[in-house]
PDB file of C-alpha atoms in Angstrom:
ATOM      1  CA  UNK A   3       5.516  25.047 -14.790  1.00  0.00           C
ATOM      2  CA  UNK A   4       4.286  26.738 -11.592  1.00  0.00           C
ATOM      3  CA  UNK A   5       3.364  24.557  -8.409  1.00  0.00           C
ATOM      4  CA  UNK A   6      -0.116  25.035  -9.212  1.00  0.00           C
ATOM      5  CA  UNK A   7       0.315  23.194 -12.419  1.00  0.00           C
ATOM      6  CA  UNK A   8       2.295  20.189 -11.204  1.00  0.00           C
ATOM      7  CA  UNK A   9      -0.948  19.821  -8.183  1.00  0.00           C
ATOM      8  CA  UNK A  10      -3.433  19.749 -10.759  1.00  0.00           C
ATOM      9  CA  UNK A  11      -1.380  17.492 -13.490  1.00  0.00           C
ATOM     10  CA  UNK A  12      -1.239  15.112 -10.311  1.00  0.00           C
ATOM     11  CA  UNK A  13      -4.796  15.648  -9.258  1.00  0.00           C
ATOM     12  CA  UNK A  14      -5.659  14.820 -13.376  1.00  0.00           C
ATOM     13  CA  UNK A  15      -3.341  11.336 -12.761  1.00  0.00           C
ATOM     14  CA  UNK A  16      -4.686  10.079  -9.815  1.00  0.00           C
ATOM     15  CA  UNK A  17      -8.433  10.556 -10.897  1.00  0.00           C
ATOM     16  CA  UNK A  18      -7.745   9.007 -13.995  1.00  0.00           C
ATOM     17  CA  UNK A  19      -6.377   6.038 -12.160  1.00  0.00           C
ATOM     18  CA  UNK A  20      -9.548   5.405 -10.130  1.00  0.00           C
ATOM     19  CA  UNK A  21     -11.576   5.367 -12.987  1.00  0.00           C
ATOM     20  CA  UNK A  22     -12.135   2.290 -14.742  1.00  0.00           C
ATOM     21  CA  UNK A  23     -13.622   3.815 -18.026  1.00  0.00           C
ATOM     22  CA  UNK A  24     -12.558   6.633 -20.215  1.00  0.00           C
ATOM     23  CA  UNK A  25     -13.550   9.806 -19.051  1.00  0.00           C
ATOM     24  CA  UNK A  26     -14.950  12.957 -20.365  1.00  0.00           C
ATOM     25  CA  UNK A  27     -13.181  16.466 -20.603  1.00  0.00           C
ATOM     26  CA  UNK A  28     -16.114  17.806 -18.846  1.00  0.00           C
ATOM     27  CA  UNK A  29     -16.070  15.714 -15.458  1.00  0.00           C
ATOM     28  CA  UNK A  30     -12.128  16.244 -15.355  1.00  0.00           C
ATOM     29  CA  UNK A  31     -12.449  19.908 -15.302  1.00  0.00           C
ATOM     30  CA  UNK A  32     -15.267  19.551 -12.833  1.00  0.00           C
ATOM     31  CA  UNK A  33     -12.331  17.482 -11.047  1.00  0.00           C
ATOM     32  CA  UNK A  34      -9.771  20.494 -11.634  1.00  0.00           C
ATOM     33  CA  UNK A  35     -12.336  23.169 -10.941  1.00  0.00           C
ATOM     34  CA  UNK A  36     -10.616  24.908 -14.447  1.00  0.00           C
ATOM     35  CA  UNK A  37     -12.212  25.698 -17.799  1.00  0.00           C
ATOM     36  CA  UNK A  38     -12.446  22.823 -20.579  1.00  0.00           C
ATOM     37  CA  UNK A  39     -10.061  24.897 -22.428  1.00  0.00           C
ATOM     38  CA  UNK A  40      -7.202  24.949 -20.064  1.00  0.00           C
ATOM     39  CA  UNK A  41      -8.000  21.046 -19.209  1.00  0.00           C
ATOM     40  CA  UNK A  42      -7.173  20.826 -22.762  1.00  0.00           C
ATOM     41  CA  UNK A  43      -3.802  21.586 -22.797  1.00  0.00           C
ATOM     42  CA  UNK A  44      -3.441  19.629 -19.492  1.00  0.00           C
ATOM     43  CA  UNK A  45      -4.271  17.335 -21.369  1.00  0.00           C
ATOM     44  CA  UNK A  46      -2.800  17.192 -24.538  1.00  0.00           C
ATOM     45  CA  UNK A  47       0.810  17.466 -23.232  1.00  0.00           C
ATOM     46  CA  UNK A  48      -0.022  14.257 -21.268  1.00  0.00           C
ATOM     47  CA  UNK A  49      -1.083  12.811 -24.276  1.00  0.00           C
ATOM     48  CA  UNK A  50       2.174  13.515 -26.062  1.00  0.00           C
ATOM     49  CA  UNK A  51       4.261  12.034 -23.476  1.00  0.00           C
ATOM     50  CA  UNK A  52       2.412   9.012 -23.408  1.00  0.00           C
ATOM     51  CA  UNK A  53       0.667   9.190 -19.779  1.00  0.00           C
ATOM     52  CA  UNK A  54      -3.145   9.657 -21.056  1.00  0.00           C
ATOM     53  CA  UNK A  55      -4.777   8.097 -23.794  1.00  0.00           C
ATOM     54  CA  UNK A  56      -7.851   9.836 -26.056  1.00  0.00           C
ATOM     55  CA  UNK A  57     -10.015   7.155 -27.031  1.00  0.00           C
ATOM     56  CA  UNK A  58     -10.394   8.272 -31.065  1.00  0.00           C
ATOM     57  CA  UNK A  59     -14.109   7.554 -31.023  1.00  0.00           C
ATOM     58  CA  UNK A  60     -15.680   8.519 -27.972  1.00  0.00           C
ATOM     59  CA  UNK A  61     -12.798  11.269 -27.355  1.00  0.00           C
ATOM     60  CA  UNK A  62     -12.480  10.382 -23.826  1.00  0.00           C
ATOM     61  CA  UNK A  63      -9.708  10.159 -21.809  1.00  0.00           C
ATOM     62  CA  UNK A  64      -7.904   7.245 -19.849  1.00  0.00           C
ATOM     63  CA  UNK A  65      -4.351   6.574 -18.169  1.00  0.00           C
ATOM     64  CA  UNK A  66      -1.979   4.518 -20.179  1.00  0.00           C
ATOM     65  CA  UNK A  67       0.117   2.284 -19.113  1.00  0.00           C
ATOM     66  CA  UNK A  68       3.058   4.183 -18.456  1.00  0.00           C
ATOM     67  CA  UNK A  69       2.789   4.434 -15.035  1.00  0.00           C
ATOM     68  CA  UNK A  70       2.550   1.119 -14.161  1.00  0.00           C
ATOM     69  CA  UNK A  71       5.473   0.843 -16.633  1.00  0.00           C
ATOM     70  CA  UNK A  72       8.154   3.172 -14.710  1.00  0.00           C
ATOM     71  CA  UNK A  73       6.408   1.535 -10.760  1.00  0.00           C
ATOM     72  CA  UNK A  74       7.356  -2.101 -12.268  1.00  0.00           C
ATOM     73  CA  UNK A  75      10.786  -0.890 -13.850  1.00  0.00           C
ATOM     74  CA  UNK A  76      12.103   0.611 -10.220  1.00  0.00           C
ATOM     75  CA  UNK A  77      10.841  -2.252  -8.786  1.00  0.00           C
ATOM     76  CA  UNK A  78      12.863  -4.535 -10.610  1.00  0.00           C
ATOM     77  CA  UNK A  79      16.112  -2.293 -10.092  1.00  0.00           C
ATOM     78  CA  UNK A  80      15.234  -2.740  -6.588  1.00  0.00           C
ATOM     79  CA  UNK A  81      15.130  -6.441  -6.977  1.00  0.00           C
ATOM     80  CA  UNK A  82      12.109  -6.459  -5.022  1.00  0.00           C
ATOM     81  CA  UNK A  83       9.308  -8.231  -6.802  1.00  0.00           C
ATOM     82  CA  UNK A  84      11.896 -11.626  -6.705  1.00  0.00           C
ATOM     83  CA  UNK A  85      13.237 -11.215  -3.325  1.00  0.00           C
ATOM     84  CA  UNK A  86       9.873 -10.333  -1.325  1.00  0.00           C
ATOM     85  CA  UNK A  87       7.824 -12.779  -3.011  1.00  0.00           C
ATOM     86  CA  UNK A  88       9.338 -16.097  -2.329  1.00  0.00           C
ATOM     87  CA  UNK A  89       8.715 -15.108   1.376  1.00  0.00           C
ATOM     88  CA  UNK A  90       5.122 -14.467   0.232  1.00  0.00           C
ATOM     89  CA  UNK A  91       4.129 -17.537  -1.412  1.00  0.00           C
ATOM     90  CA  UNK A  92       5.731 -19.793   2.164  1.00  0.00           C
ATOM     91  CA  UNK A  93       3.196 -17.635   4.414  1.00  0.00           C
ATOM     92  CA  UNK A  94       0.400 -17.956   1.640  1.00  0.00           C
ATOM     93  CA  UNK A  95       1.298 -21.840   1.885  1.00  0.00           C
ATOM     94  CA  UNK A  96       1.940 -21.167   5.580  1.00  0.00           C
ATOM     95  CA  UNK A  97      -1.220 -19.537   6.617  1.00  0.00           C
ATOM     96  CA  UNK A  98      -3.686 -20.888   3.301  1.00  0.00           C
ATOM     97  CA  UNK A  99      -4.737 -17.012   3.198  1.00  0.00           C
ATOM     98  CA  UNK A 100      -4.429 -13.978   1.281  1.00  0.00           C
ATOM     99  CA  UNK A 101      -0.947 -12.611   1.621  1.00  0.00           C
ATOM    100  CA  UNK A 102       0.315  -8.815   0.610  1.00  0.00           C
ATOM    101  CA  UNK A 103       3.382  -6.812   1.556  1.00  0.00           C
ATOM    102  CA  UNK A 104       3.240  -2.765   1.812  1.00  0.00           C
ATOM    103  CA  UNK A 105       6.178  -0.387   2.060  1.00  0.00           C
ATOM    104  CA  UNK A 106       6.732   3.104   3.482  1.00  0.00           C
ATOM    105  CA  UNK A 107       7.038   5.835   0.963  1.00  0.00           C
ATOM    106  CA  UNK A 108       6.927   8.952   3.000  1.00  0.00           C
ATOM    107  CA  UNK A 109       3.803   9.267   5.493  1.00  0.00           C
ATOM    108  CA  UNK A 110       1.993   6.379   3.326  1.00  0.00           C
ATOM    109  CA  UNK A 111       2.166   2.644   2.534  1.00  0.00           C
ATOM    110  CA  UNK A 112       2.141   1.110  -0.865  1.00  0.00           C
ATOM    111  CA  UNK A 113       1.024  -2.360  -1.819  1.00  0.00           C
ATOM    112  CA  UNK A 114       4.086  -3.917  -3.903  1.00  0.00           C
ATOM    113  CA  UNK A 115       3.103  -8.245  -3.499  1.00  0.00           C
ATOM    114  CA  UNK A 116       0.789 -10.108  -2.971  1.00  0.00           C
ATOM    115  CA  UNK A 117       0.145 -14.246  -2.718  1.00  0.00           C
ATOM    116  CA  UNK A 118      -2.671 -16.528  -2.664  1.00  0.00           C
ATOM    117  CA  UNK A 119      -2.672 -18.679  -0.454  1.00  0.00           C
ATOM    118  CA  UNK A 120      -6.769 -20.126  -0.021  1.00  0.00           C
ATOM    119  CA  UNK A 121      -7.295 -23.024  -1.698  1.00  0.00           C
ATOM    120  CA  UNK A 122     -10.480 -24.183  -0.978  1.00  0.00           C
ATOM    121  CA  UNK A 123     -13.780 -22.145   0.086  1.00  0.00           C
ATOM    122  CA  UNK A 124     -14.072 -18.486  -0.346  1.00  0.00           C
ATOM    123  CA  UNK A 125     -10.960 -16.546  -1.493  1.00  0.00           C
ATOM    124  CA  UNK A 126     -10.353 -12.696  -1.227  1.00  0.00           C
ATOM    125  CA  UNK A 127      -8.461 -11.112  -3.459  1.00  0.00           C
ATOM    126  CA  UNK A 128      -8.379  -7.451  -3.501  1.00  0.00           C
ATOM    127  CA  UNK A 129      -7.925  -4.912  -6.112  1.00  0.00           C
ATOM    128  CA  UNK A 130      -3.726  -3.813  -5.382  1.00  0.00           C
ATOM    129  CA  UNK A 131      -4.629  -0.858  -6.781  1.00  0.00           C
ATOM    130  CA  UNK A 132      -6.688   0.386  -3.871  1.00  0.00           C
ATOM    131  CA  UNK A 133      -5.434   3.054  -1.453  1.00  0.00           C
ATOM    132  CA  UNK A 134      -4.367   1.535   1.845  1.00  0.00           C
ATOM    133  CA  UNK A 135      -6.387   3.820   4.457  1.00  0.00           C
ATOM    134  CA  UNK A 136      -3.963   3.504   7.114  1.00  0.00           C
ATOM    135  CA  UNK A 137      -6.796   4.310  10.240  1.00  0.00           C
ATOM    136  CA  UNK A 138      -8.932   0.775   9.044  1.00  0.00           C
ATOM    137  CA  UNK A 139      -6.390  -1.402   7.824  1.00  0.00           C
ATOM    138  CA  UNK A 140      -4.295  -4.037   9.655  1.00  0.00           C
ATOM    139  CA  UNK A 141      -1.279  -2.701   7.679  1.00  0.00           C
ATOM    140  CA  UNK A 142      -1.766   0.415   8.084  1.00  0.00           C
ATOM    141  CA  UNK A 143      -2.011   0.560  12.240  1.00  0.00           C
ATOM    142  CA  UNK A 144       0.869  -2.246  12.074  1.00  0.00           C
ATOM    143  CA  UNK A 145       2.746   0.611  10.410  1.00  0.00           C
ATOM    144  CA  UNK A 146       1.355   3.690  12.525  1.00  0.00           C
ATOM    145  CA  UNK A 147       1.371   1.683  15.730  1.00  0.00           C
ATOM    146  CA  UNK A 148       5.726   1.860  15.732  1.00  0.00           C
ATOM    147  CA  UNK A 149       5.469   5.735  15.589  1.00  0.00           C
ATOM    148  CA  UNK A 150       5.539   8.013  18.357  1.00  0.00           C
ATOM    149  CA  UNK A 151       2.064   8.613  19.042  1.00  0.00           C
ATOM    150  CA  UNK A 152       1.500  12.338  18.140  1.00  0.00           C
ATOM    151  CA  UNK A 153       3.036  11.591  14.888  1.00  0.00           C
ATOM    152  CA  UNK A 154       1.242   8.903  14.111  1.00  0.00           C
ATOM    153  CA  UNK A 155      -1.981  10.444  15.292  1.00  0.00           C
ATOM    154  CA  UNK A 156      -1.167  13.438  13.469  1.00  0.00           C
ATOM    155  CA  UNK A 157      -0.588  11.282   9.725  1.00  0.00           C
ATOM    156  CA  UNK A 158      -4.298   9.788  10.527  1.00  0.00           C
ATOM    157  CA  UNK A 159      -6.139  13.340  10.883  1.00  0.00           C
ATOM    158  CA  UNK A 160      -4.176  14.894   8.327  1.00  0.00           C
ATOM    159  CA  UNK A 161      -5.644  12.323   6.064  1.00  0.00           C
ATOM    160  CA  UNK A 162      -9.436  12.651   7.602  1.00  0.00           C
ATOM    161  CA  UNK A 163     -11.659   9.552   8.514  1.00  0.00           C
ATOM    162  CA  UNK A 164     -13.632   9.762   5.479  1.00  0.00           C
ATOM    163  CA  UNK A 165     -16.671   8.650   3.933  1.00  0.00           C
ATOM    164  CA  UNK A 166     -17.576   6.346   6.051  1.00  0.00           C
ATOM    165  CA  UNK A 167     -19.471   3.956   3.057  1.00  0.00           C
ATOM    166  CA  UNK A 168     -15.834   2.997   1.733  1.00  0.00           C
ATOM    167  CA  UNK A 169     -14.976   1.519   4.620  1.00  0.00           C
ATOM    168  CA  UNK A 170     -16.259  -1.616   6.661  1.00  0.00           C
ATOM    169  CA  UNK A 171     -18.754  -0.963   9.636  1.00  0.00           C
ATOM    170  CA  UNK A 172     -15.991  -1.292  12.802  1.00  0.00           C
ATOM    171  CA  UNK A 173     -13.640   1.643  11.471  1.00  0.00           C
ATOM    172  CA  UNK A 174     -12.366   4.192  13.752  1.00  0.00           C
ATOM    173  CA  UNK A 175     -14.373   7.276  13.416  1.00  0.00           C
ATOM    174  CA  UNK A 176     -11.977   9.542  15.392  1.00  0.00           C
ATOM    175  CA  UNK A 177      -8.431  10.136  17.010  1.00  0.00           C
ATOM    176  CA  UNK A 178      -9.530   8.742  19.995  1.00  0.00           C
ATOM    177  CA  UNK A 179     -11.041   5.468  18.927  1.00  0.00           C
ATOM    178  CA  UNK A 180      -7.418   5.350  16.845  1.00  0.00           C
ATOM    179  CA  UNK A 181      -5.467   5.854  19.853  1.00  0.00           C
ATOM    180  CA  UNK A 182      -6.977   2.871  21.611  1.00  0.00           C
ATOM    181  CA  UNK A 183      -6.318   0.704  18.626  1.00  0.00           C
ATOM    182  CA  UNK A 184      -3.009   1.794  18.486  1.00  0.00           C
ATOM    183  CA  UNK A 185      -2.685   0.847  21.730  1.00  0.00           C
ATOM    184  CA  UNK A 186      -3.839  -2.922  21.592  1.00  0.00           C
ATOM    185  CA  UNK A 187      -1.830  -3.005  18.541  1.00  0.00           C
ATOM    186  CA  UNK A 188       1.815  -2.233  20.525  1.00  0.00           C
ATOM    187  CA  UNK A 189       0.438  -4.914  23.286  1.00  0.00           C
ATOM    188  CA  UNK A 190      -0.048  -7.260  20.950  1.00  0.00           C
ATOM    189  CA  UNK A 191       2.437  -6.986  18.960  1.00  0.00           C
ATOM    190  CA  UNK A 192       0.092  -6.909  15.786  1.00  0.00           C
ATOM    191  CA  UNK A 193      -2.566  -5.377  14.375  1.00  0.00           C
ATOM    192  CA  UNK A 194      -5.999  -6.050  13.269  1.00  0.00           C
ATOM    193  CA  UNK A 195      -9.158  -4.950  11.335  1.00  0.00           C
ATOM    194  CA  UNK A 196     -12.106  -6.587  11.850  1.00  0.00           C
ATOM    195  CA  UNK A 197     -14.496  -5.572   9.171  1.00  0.00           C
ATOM    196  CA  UNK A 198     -12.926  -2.374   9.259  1.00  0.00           C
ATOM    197  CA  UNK A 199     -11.379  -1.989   5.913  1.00  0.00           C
ATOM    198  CA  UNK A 200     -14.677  -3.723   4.383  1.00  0.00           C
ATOM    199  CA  UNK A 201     -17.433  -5.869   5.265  1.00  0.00           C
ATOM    200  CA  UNK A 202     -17.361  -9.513   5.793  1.00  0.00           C
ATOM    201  CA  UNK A 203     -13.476  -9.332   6.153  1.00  0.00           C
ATOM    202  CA  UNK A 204     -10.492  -9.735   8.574  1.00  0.00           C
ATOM    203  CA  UNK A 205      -6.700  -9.514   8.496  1.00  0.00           C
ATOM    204  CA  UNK A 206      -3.750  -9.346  11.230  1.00  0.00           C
ATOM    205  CA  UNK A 207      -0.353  -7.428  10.213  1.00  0.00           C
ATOM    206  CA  UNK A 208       2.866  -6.730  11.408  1.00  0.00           C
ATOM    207  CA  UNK A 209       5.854  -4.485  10.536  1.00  0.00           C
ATOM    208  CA  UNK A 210       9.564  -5.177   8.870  1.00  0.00           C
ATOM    209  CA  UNK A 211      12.595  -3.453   9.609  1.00  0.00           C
ATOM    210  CA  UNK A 212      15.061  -2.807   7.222  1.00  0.00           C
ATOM    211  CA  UNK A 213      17.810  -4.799   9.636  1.00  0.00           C
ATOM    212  CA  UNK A 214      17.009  -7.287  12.714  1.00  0.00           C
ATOM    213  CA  UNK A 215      18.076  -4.649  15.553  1.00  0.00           C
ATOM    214  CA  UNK A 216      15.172  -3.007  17.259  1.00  0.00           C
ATOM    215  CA  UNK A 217      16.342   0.176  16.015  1.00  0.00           C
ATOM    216  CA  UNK A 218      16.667  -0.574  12.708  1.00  0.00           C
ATOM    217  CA  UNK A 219      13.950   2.039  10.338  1.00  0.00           C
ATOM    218  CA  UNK A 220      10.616   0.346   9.567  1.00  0.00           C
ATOM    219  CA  UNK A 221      10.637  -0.343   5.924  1.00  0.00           C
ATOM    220  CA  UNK A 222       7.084  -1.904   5.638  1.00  0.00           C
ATOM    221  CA  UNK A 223       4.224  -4.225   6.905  1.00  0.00           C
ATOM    222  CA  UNK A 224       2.717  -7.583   5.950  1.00  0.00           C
ATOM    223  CA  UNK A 225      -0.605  -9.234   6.638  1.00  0.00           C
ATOM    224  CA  UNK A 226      -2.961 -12.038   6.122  1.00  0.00           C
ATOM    225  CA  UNK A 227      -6.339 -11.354   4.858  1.00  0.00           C
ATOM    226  CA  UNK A 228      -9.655 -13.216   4.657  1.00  0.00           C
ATOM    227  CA  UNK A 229     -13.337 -13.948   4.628  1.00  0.00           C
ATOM    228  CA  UNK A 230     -14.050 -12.855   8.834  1.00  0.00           C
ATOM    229  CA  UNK A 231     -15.566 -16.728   9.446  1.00  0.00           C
ATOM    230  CA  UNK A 232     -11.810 -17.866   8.650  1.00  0.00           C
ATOM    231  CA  UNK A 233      -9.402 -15.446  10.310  1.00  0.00           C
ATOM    232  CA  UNK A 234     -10.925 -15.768  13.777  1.00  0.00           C
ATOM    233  CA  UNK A 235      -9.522 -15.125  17.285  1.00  0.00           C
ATOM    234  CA  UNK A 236      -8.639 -17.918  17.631  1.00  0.00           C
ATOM    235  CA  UNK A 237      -6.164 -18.654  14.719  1.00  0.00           C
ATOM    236  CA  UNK A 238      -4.828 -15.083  15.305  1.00  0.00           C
ATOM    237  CA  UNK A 239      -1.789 -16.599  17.529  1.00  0.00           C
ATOM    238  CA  UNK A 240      -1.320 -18.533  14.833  1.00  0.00           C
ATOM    239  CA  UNK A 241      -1.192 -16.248  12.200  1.00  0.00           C
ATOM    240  CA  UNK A 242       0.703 -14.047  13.848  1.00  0.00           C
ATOM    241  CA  UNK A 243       3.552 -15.929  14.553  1.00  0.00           C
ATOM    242  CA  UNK A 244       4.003 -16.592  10.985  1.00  0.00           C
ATOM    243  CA  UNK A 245       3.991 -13.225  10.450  1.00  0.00           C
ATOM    244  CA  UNK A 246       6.560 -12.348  12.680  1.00  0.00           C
ATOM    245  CA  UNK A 247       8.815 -15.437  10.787  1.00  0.00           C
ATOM    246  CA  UNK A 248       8.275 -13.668   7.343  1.00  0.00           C
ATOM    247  CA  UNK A 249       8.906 -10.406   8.843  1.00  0.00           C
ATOM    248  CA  UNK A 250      12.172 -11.195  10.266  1.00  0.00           C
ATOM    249  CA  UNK A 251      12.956 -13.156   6.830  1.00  0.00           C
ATOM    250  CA  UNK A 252      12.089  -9.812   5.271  1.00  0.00           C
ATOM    251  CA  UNK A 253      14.215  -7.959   7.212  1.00  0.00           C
ATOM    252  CA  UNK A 254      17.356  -9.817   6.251  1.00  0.00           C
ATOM    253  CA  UNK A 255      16.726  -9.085   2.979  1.00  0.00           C
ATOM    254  CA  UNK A 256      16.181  -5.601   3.540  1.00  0.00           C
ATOM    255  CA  UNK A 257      19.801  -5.630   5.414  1.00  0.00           C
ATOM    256  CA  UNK A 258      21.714  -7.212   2.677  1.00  0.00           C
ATOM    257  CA  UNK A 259      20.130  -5.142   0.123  1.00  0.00           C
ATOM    258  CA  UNK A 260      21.198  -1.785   2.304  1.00  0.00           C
ATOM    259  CA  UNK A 261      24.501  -3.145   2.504  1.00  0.00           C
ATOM    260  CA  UNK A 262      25.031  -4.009  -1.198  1.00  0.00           C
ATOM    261  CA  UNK A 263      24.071  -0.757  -1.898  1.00  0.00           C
ATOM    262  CA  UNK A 264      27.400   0.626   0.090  1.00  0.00           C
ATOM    263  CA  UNK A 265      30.034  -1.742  -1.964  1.00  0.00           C
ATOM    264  CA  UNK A 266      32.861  -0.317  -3.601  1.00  0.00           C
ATOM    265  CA  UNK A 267      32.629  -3.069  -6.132  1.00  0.00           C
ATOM    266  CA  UNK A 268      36.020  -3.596  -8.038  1.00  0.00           C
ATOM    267  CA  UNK A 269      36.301  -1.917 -11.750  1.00  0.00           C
ATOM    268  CA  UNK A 270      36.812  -6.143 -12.688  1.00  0.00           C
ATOM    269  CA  UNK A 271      33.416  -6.979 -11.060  1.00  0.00           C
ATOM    270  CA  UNK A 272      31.792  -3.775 -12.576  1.00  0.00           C
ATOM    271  CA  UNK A 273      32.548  -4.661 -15.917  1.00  0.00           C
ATOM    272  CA  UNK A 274      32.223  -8.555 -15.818  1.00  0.00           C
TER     273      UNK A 274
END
């Protein structure tokens, strides 16, 4: 299969996942820029390994549930899911907001947990499917505020400032307005969006190390999310120093989990 191939097989995957009904062979290959035909037989060796459905009626086309199937399965081998989301749930109790954890995968983060913590009065809870935009998130400047600046800079343009109706009215609309963000962000010592991921809503974030030493590798970001009338200046100290708790709670768990990976274990303990 040539590189071409594998770009639009991926191109296919990801539009299929941002659709929430079946789609037609038409609009994909609209998608792909290819002929029907050769969408076809995209499609039809997707459909025999089980990563795209054809509804038998309306012969339209959806995503199984494989995917989600093989993210949840290295999760677990990870040990993630259990050992990140008891720290959750104590900030959600902790803070009484919205509470989700992002790692690093290459030059993007990934949403992996999430707790409620509102009670009472509005609650948000986002879809965890949604791309994090890193330039208008809270997470996403946590994360691109600890690299070097050109780099950092660099990841944002690379990924454009986009339409500006999917995101909320205070977003960056350039590198510069980025770099100043970026800025408060390291003098802080978190980060914030203020109706800049979407209207009406707030959050503060800051990063986790993989380790407790400064120069330990940044392994992902955490935040606490709201309706803007709740997460207000003034609870931001607040907030953020439960952050930072969770964060360095995180971190240990990122260190033993680095180090377990390195034990010789004995052939007794393999095979118990």
């Amino acid at each position: 299969m040539t590189v071409a191939a594998v770009s639009r097989c991926l191109t296919l995957l990801e539009f299929l996942a941002g659709s929430s009904d079946a789609v037609e062979i038409s609009e994909l290959a609209g998608v792909l820029d290819m002929p029907v035909s050769a969408v076809h037989r995209l499609l039809s060796t997707l459909v025999s390994h089980s990563w795209v459905l054809q509804d038998s009626g309306s012969q339209r086309y959806a995503l199984s549930l494989r995917m989600s199937t093989l993210a949840f399965r290295s999760l677990d081998l990870q040990n993630l899911p259990d050992l990140a989301q008891t720290v959750m749930e104590k900030l959600a109790a902790d803070t009484r907001e919205y509470c989700r954890l992002a790692l690093v995968e290459g030059q993007n983060l990934v949403w992996v947990a999430r707790a409620q913590g509102a009670v009472n009065g509005l609650k948000y809870d986002p879809d965890m499917g949604q791309e994090i935009v890193l330039h208008a998130t809270a997470n996403g400047k946590a994360w691109l505020a600890t690299l070097p600046e050109e780099e950092a800079l660099a990841i944002a343009y690379s990924r454009g400032f986009g339409d500006s109706r999917k995101v909320g009215p205070n977003s960056v609309r350039n590198v510069d307005e980025l770099r100043l963000r970026l800025a408060e962000t390291r003098e802080r010592g978190f980060a914030t969006s203020l109706e800049e991921a979407e209207a009406g809503t707030a959050a503060i974030a800051v990063p986790f190390r993989s380790g407790n030493r400064n120069h330990a590798q940044v392994a992902g970001t955490i935040s606490v999310a709201g309706p803007l009338v709740r997460i207000t200046p003034e609870r931001w100290d607040e907030l953020a120093k439960a952050l930072h708790r969770a964060a360095a709670e995180l971190a240990e768990i990122w260190s033993l989990r680095r180090r377990q990976r390195h034990i010789k274990w004995p052939a007794s303990a393999a095979s118990a």
